[in-house]
PDB file of C-alpha atoms in Angstrom:
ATOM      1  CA  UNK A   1     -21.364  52.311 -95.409  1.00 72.00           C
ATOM      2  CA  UNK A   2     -24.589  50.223 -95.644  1.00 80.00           C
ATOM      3  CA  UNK A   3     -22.656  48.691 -98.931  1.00 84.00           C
ATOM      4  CA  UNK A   4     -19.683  48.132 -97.274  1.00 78.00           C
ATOM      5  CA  UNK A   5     -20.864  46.511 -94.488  1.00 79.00           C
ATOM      6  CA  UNK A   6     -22.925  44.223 -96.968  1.00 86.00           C
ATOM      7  CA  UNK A   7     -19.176  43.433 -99.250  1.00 83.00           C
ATOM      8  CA  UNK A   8     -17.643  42.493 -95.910  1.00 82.00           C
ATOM      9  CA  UNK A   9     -20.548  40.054 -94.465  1.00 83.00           C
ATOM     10  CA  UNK A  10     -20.606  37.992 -97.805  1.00 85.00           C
ATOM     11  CA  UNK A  11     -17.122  37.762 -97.559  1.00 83.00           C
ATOM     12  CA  UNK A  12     -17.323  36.403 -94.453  1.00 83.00           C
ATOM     13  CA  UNK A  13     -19.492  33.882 -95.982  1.00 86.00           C
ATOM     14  CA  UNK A  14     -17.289  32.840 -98.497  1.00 87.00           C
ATOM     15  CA  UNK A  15     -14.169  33.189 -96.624  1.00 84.00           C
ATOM     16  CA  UNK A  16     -14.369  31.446 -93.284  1.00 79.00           C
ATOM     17  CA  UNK A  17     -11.293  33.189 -91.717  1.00 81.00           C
ATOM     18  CA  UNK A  18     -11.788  36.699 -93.355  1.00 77.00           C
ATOM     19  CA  UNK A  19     -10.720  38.723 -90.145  1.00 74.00           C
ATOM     20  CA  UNK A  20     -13.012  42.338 -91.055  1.00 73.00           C
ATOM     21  CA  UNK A  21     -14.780  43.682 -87.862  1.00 75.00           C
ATOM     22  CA  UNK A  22     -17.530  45.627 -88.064  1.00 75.00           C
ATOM     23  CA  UNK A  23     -18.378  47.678 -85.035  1.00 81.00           C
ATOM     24  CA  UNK A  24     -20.758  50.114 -83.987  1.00 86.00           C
ATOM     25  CA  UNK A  25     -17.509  52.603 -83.114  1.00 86.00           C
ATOM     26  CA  UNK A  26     -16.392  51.868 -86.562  1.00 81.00           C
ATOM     27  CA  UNK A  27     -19.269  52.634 -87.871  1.00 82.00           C
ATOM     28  CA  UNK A  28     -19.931  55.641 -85.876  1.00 88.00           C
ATOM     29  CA  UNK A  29     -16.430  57.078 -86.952  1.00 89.00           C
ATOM     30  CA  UNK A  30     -17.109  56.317 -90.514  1.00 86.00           C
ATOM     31  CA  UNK A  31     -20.710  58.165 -90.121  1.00 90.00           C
ATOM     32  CA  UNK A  32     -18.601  60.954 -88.986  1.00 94.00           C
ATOM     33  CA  UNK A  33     -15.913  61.066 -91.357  1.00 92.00           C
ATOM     34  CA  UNK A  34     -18.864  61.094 -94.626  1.00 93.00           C
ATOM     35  CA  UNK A  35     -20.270  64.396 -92.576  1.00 95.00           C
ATOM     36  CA  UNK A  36     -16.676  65.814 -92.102  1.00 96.00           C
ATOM     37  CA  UNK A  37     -16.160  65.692 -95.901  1.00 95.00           C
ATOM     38  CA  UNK A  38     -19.814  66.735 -96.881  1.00 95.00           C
ATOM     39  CA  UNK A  39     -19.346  69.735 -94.812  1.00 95.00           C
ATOM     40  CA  UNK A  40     -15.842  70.522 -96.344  1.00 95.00           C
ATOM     41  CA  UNK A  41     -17.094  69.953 -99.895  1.00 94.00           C
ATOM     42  CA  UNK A  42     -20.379  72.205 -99.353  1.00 94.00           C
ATOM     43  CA  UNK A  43     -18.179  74.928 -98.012  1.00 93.00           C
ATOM     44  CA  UNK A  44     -16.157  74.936-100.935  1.00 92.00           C
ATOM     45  CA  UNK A  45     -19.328  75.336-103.011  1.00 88.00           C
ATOM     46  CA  UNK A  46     -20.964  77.629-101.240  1.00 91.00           C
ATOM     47  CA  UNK A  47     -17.542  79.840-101.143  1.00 89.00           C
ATOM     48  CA  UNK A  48     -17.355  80.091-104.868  1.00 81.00           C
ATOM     49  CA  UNK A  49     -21.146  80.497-105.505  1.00 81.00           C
ATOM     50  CA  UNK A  50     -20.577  84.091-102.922  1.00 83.00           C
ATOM     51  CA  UNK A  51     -17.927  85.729-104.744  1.00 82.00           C
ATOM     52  CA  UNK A  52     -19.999  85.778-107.681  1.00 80.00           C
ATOM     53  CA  UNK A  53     -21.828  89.368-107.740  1.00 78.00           C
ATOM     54  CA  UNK A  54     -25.306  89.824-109.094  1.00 76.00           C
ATOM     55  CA  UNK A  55     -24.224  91.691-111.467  1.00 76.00           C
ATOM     56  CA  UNK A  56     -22.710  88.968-113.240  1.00 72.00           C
ATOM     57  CA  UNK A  57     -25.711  86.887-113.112  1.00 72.00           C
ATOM     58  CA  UNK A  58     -28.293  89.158-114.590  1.00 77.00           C
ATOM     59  CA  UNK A  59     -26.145  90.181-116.780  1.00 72.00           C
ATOM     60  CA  UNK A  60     -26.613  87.509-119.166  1.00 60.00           C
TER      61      UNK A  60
END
């Protein structure tokens, strides 16, 4: 986001009538978005790693 927000204010530089608004709602709903997906991903992750059973791991 940080990035972003740094793409978009040197293209305002550069481009007088770039038209990007950066608020702190967008922001916060971006903020929230990155933890929806982090929390999906982990899930996914942490669902595979359980149906593993220890067996199988010291096992070899």
């Amino acid at each position: 986001m940080g990035l972003c927000t740094l793409i978009i204010a040197i293209a305002k530089l550069r481009i007088p009538d770039y038209s990007a608004n950066i608020t702190y709602t967008t922001l916060a709903f971006a903020f929230f978005m990155v933890l929806i997906i982090a929390g999906i991903s982990s899930y996914i992750g942490i669902r595979k790693v359980l149906k593993i059973e220890p067996f199988d791991i010291f096992r070899g």
